[in-house]
Structure formats: structure tokens, C-alpha cells
mmCIF file of C-alpha atoms in Angstrom:
data_model
loop_
_atom_site.group_PDB
_atom_site.id
_atom_site.type_symbol
_atom_site.label_atom_id
_atom_site.label_comp_id
_atom_site.label_asym_id
_atom_site.label_seq_id
_atom_site.Cartn_x
_atom_site.Cartn_y
_atom_site.Cartn_z
ATOM 1 C CA MET A 1 106.304 73.519 99.676
ATOM 2 C CA LYS A 2 106.995 76.836 101.100
ATOM 3 C CA LYS A 3 104.632 78.352 103.827
ATOM 4 C CA ARG A 4 103.368 81.801 102.566
ATOM 5 C CA SER A 5 102.300 84.601 105.024
ATOM 6 C CA ARG A 6 98.955 85.730 105.612
ATOM 7 C CA ASP A 7 99.614 88.956 104.003
ATOM 8 C CA ARG A 8 100.796 87.281 100.935
ATOM 9 C CA LEU A 9 97.704 85.064 100.640
ATOM 10 C CA MET A 10 95.376 88.272 101.094
ATOM 11 C CA GLU A 11 96.990 89.755 97.976
ATOM 12 C CA ASP A 12 95.903 86.518 96.021
ATOM 13 C CA ILE A 13 92.094 86.921 96.504
ATOM 14 C CA ILE A 14 91.084 88.590 93.443
ATOM 15 C CA ARG A 15 88.454 86.626 91.507
ATOM 16 C CA SER A 16 85.924 87.230 88.881
ATOM 17 C CA ASN A 17 82.944 85.858 87.190
ATOM 18 C CA LEU A 18 82.888 87.457 83.760
ATOM 19 C CA ASP A 19 79.154 86.024 83.038
ATOM 20 C CA LYS A 20 77.819 87.864 85.736
ATOM 21 C CA ARG A 21 80.143 90.698 85.515
ATOM 22 C CA ILE A 22 81.522 90.485 88.952
ATOM 23 C CA ILE A 23 85.092 91.437 90.193
ATOM 24 C CA TRP A 24 85.898 90.190 93.771
ATOM 25 C CA PHE A 25 88.670 91.795 95.564
ATOM 26 C CA GLU A 26 90.000 90.993 99.054
ATOM 27 C CA GLY A 27 93.163 92.058 100.260
ATOM 28 C CA LYS A 28 96.195 94.227 99.976
ATOM 29 C CA ILE A 29 96.229 96.831 97.089
ATOM 30 C CA THR A 30 99.424 96.097 95.147
ATOM 31 C CA ASN A 31 100.928 96.915 91.681
ATOM 32 C CA ASN A 32 100.356 93.015 90.847
ATOM 33 C CA ASN A 33 96.655 93.360 91.905
ATOM 34 C CA ALA A 34 95.956 96.427 90.060
ATOM 35 C CA PHE A 35 97.433 94.881 86.979
ATOM 36 C CA VAL A 36 95.044 91.976 87.556
ATOM 37 C CA PHE A 37 92.110 94.192 87.971
ATOM 38 C CA GLU A 38 93.164 96.224 84.670
ATOM 39 C CA SER A 39 93.163 92.953 82.812
ATOM 40 C CA LEU A 40 89.617 91.816 84.281
ATOM 41 C CA LEU A 41 88.007 95.181 83.714
ATOM 42 C CA LYS A 42 89.444 95.149 80.123
ATOM 43 C CA SER A 43 87.962 91.884 79.355
ATOM 44 C CA LEU A 44 84.634 92.787 80.620
ATOM 45 C CA ASN A 45 84.863 96.194 78.824
ATOM 46 C CA GLN A 46 85.657 94.453 75.475
ATOM 47 C CA SER A 47 82.777 92.116 75.653
ATOM 48 C CA ASN A 48 80.070 94.809 76.321
ATOM 49 C CA HIS A 49 79.520 97.953 78.357
ATOM 50 C CA LEU A 50 76.898 96.518 80.821
ATOM 51 C CA PRO A 51 77.323 97.318 84.535
ATOM 52 C CA VAL A 52 80.064 95.689 86.571
ATOM 53 C CA THR A 53 79.826 95.113 90.248
ATOM 54 C CA PHE A 54 83.130 95.280 92.232
ATOM 55 C CA PHE A 55 83.073 93.625 95.670
ATOM 56 C CA LEU A 56 85.994 95.159 97.678
ATOM 57 C CA CYS A 57 87.489 94.450 101.123
ATOM 58 C CA GLY A 58 90.805 95.398 102.523
ATOM 59 C CA ARG A 59 93.427 97.282 104.423
ATOM 60 C CA GLY A 60 94.554 99.450 101.615
ATOM 61 C CA GLY A 61 97.969 99.147 100.275
ATOM 62 C CA ASP A 62 100.187 100.955 97.786
ATOM 63 C CA PHE A 63 98.946 104.411 96.925
ATOM 64 C CA TYR A 64 99.965 104.485 93.395
ATOM 65 C CA ALA A 65 98.361 101.005 92.667
ATOM 66 C CA GLY A 66 95.345 102.321 94.262
ATOM 67 C CA LEU A 67 95.387 105.560 92.124
ATOM 68 C CA LYS A 68 95.739 103.320 88.924
ATOM 69 C CA MET A 69 92.655 101.327 90.072
ATOM 70 C CA SER A 70 90.822 104.490 90.547
ATOM 71 C CA HIS A 71 91.591 105.859 87.076
ATOM 72 C CA LEU A 72 90.547 102.570 85.641
ATOM 73 C CA ILE A 73 87.088 102.786 87.384
ATOM 74 C CA ALA A 74 86.652 106.432 86.328
ATOM 75 C CA GLU A 75 87.409 105.823 82.752
ATOM 76 C CA SER A 76 85.609 102.416 82.271
ATOM 77 C CA PRO A 77 82.767 102.716 79.683
ATOM 78 C CA SER A 78 80.888 100.079 81.897
ATOM 79 C CA LYS A 79 79.162 101.753 84.895
ATOM 80 C CA ILE A 80 80.849 100.289 88.120
ATOM 81 C CA THR A 81 78.931 99.632 91.374
ATOM 82 C CA ILE A 82 81.212 99.305 94.387
ATOM 83 C CA VAL A 83 80.024 96.963 97.223
ATOM 84 C CA ALA A 84 82.217 97.217 100.409
ATOM 85 C CA PHE A 85 82.181 94.179 102.883
ATOM 86 C CA LYS A 86 84.023 92.949 105.985
ATOM 87 C CA GLU A 87 86.484 95.665 106.668
ATOM 88 C CA VAL A 88 87.592 98.509 104.284
ATOM 89 C CA HIS A 89 90.555 100.608 105.171
ATOM 90 C CA SER A 90 92.674 103.371 103.649
ATOM 91 C CA GLY A 91 92.998 103.040 100.096
ATOM 92 C CA SER A 92 90.409 100.573 99.920
ATOM 93 C CA PHE A 93 87.823 102.943 101.499
ATOM 94 C CA TRP A 94 89.257 105.606 98.915
ATOM 95 C CA LEU A 95 88.272 103.244 96.079
ATOM 96 C CA THR A 96 84.793 102.879 97.139
ATOM 97 C CA GLN A 97 84.395 106.548 96.554
ATOM 98 C CA THR A 98 85.296 106.089 92.868
ATOM 99 C CA ALA A 99 82.237 104.289 91.683
ATOM 100 C CA THR A 100 80.704 105.418 88.749
ATOM 101 C CA ASP A 101 77.256 103.903 89.294
ATOM 102 C CA GLN A 102 76.476 103.035 93.321
ATOM 103 C CA ARG A 103 78.416 102.835 96.367
ATOM 104 C CA LEU A 104 77.048 100.119 98.546
ATOM 105 C CA ALA A 105 78.007 98.289 101.742
ATOM 106 C CA VAL A 106 76.946 95.011 103.146
ATOM 107 C CA PRO A 107 75.505 95.218 106.816
ATOM 108 C CA ARG A 108 78.177 95.507 109.604
ATOM 109 C CA THR A 109 80.796 96.823 107.028
ATOM 110 C CA LYS A 110 83.544 98.368 109.090
ATOM 111 C CA PHE A 111 85.202 101.552 107.565
ATOM 112 C CA VAL A 112 88.628 102.597 109.132
ATOM 113 C CA PHE A 113 90.295 105.782 108.557
ATOM 114 C CA HIS A 114 93.496 107.297 109.384
ATOM 115 C CA HIS A 115 95.473 110.432 109.254
ATOM 116 C CA ALA A 116 97.448 110.932 105.869
ATOM 117 C CA VAL A 117 101.052 110.207 106.679
ATOM 118 C CA ASP A 118 102.243 113.329 104.675
ATOM 119 C CA TYR A 119 100.227 115.567 107.122
ATOM 120 C CA TYR A 120 100.466 113.644 110.631
ATOM 121 C CA LEU A 121 102.592 115.498 113.062
ATOM 122 C CA GLY A 122 102.461 113.098 115.915
ATOM 123 C CA ASP A 123 104.663 110.277 116.706
ATOM 124 C CA ASP A 124 102.065 107.480 116.134
ATOM 125 C CA LEU A 125 99.294 107.167 113.512
ATOM 126 C CA ILE A 126 95.996 106.846 115.379
ATOM 127 C CA ASP A 127 93.138 104.776 113.596
ATOM 128 C CA ILE A 128 89.617 106.049 113.819
ATOM 129 C CA THR A 129 87.257 103.020 113.493
ATOM 130 C CA MET A 130 83.618 103.764 112.361
ATOM 131 C CA ASN A 131 80.911 101.362 111.409
ATOM 132 C CA GLN A 132 78.461 101.849 108.649
ATOM 133 C CA VAL A 133 75.876 103.642 110.873
ATOM 134 C CA ASP A 134 78.547 105.850 112.462
ATOM 135 C CA TYR A 135 79.844 106.784 109.155
ATOM 136 C CA SER A 136 76.194 107.556 108.007
ATOM 137 C CA ASN A 137 75.462 109.578 110.944
ATOM 138 C CA ARG A 138 78.614 111.595 110.721
ATOM 139 C CA LEU A 139 78.013 112.221 106.858
ATOM 140 C CA GLN A 140 74.445 113.403 107.929
ATOM 141 C CA LEU A 141 75.975 115.772 110.380
ATOM 142 C CA LEU A 142 78.248 117.182 107.750
ATOM 143 C CA TYR A 143 75.226 117.786 105.441
ATOM 144 C CA HIS A 144 73.478 119.774 108.241
ATOM 145 C CA ILE A 145 76.642 121.958 108.822
ATOM 146 C CA ASP A 146 76.951 122.535 104.949
ATOM 147 C CA ALA A 147 73.331 123.624 104.955
ATOM 148 C CA ILE A 148 73.894 126.028 107.847
ATOM 149 C CA GLN A 149 76.986 127.548 105.950
ATOM 150 C CA LEU A 150 74.837 128.030 103.043
ATOM 151 C CA LEU A 151 72.134 129.839 104.866
ATOM 152 C CA LEU A 152 74.753 132.005 106.712
ATOM 153 C CA PHE A 153 76.711 132.976 103.616
#
């Protein structure tokens, strides 16, 4: 039997419990995983339109596969709650923002952002690592800045 790389194994961790309306995704966003996600979501939506819980962890992946998954979430007749866990990077973080019901994270979930490759002018990409508390604090600061701008203008 051939040994498979850790990255290849990560692509394979997409599971579901259709009775409980749960989709579990852990790994890299690929075209194949987007196709599996589409099949699972279609199955759930054909049975009824009760809410779906989508557990998500990963380092991002293919932009267009992530875009496809985000459109599937947005167009789903079932409300979708996305629960981030472990580490959520890049395209996986972006998918958390497409939830049609709630966006949640388990304690100690780590969110990692990076510069968009198309807009980064330096030689190396620099990751900015934040945990849930840091992210919430920065988001609260942005709310305050928006409120000040609203008052001024």
C-alpha cells in the first residue's frame, strides 16, 4: 500500500451525519472537497430545510473551490451555522463569514490571516496570527472607530 502525505490525508477528512444535519470539514479546500460538500448539502436540502451545522477547520486552499462552497452556503434554503475549531486559515476563515445563520468558534480556536497574494508587494508573505479573543478585541476596536467616523461625518 502506498503511503500518502499528510496534506493528502487532510483533504480526505470531510464527514457528515445527515440525521443530525452536520457536515464536518477538516483540511484543505480543493475542487474535490467542494464537490463532496455540494453533494452533502444537496442531500440535506432535498430531505428538508432544517438548519445545518458546518464544522470547519483548515488552512484554506483553492480560491475557486472556496468560492464555490461560499455560493453553495449562500444559496442553500437551509440556514447554515458555521462552527470554527482548531485553526482556521485563509479561505477557511473566509468561509466562516458566509454563514447564513450564526458564526461560532470553539474556545481557543486560532484564526490566521495573510495578505492577499495579488496585493502583497514584498518578497515574503507574513502571517498574522490571532486567537479568538484577539480577533474579538480588534473587531470591537473597529466598531469604535466606525462610531467615531459616523459622529464626525
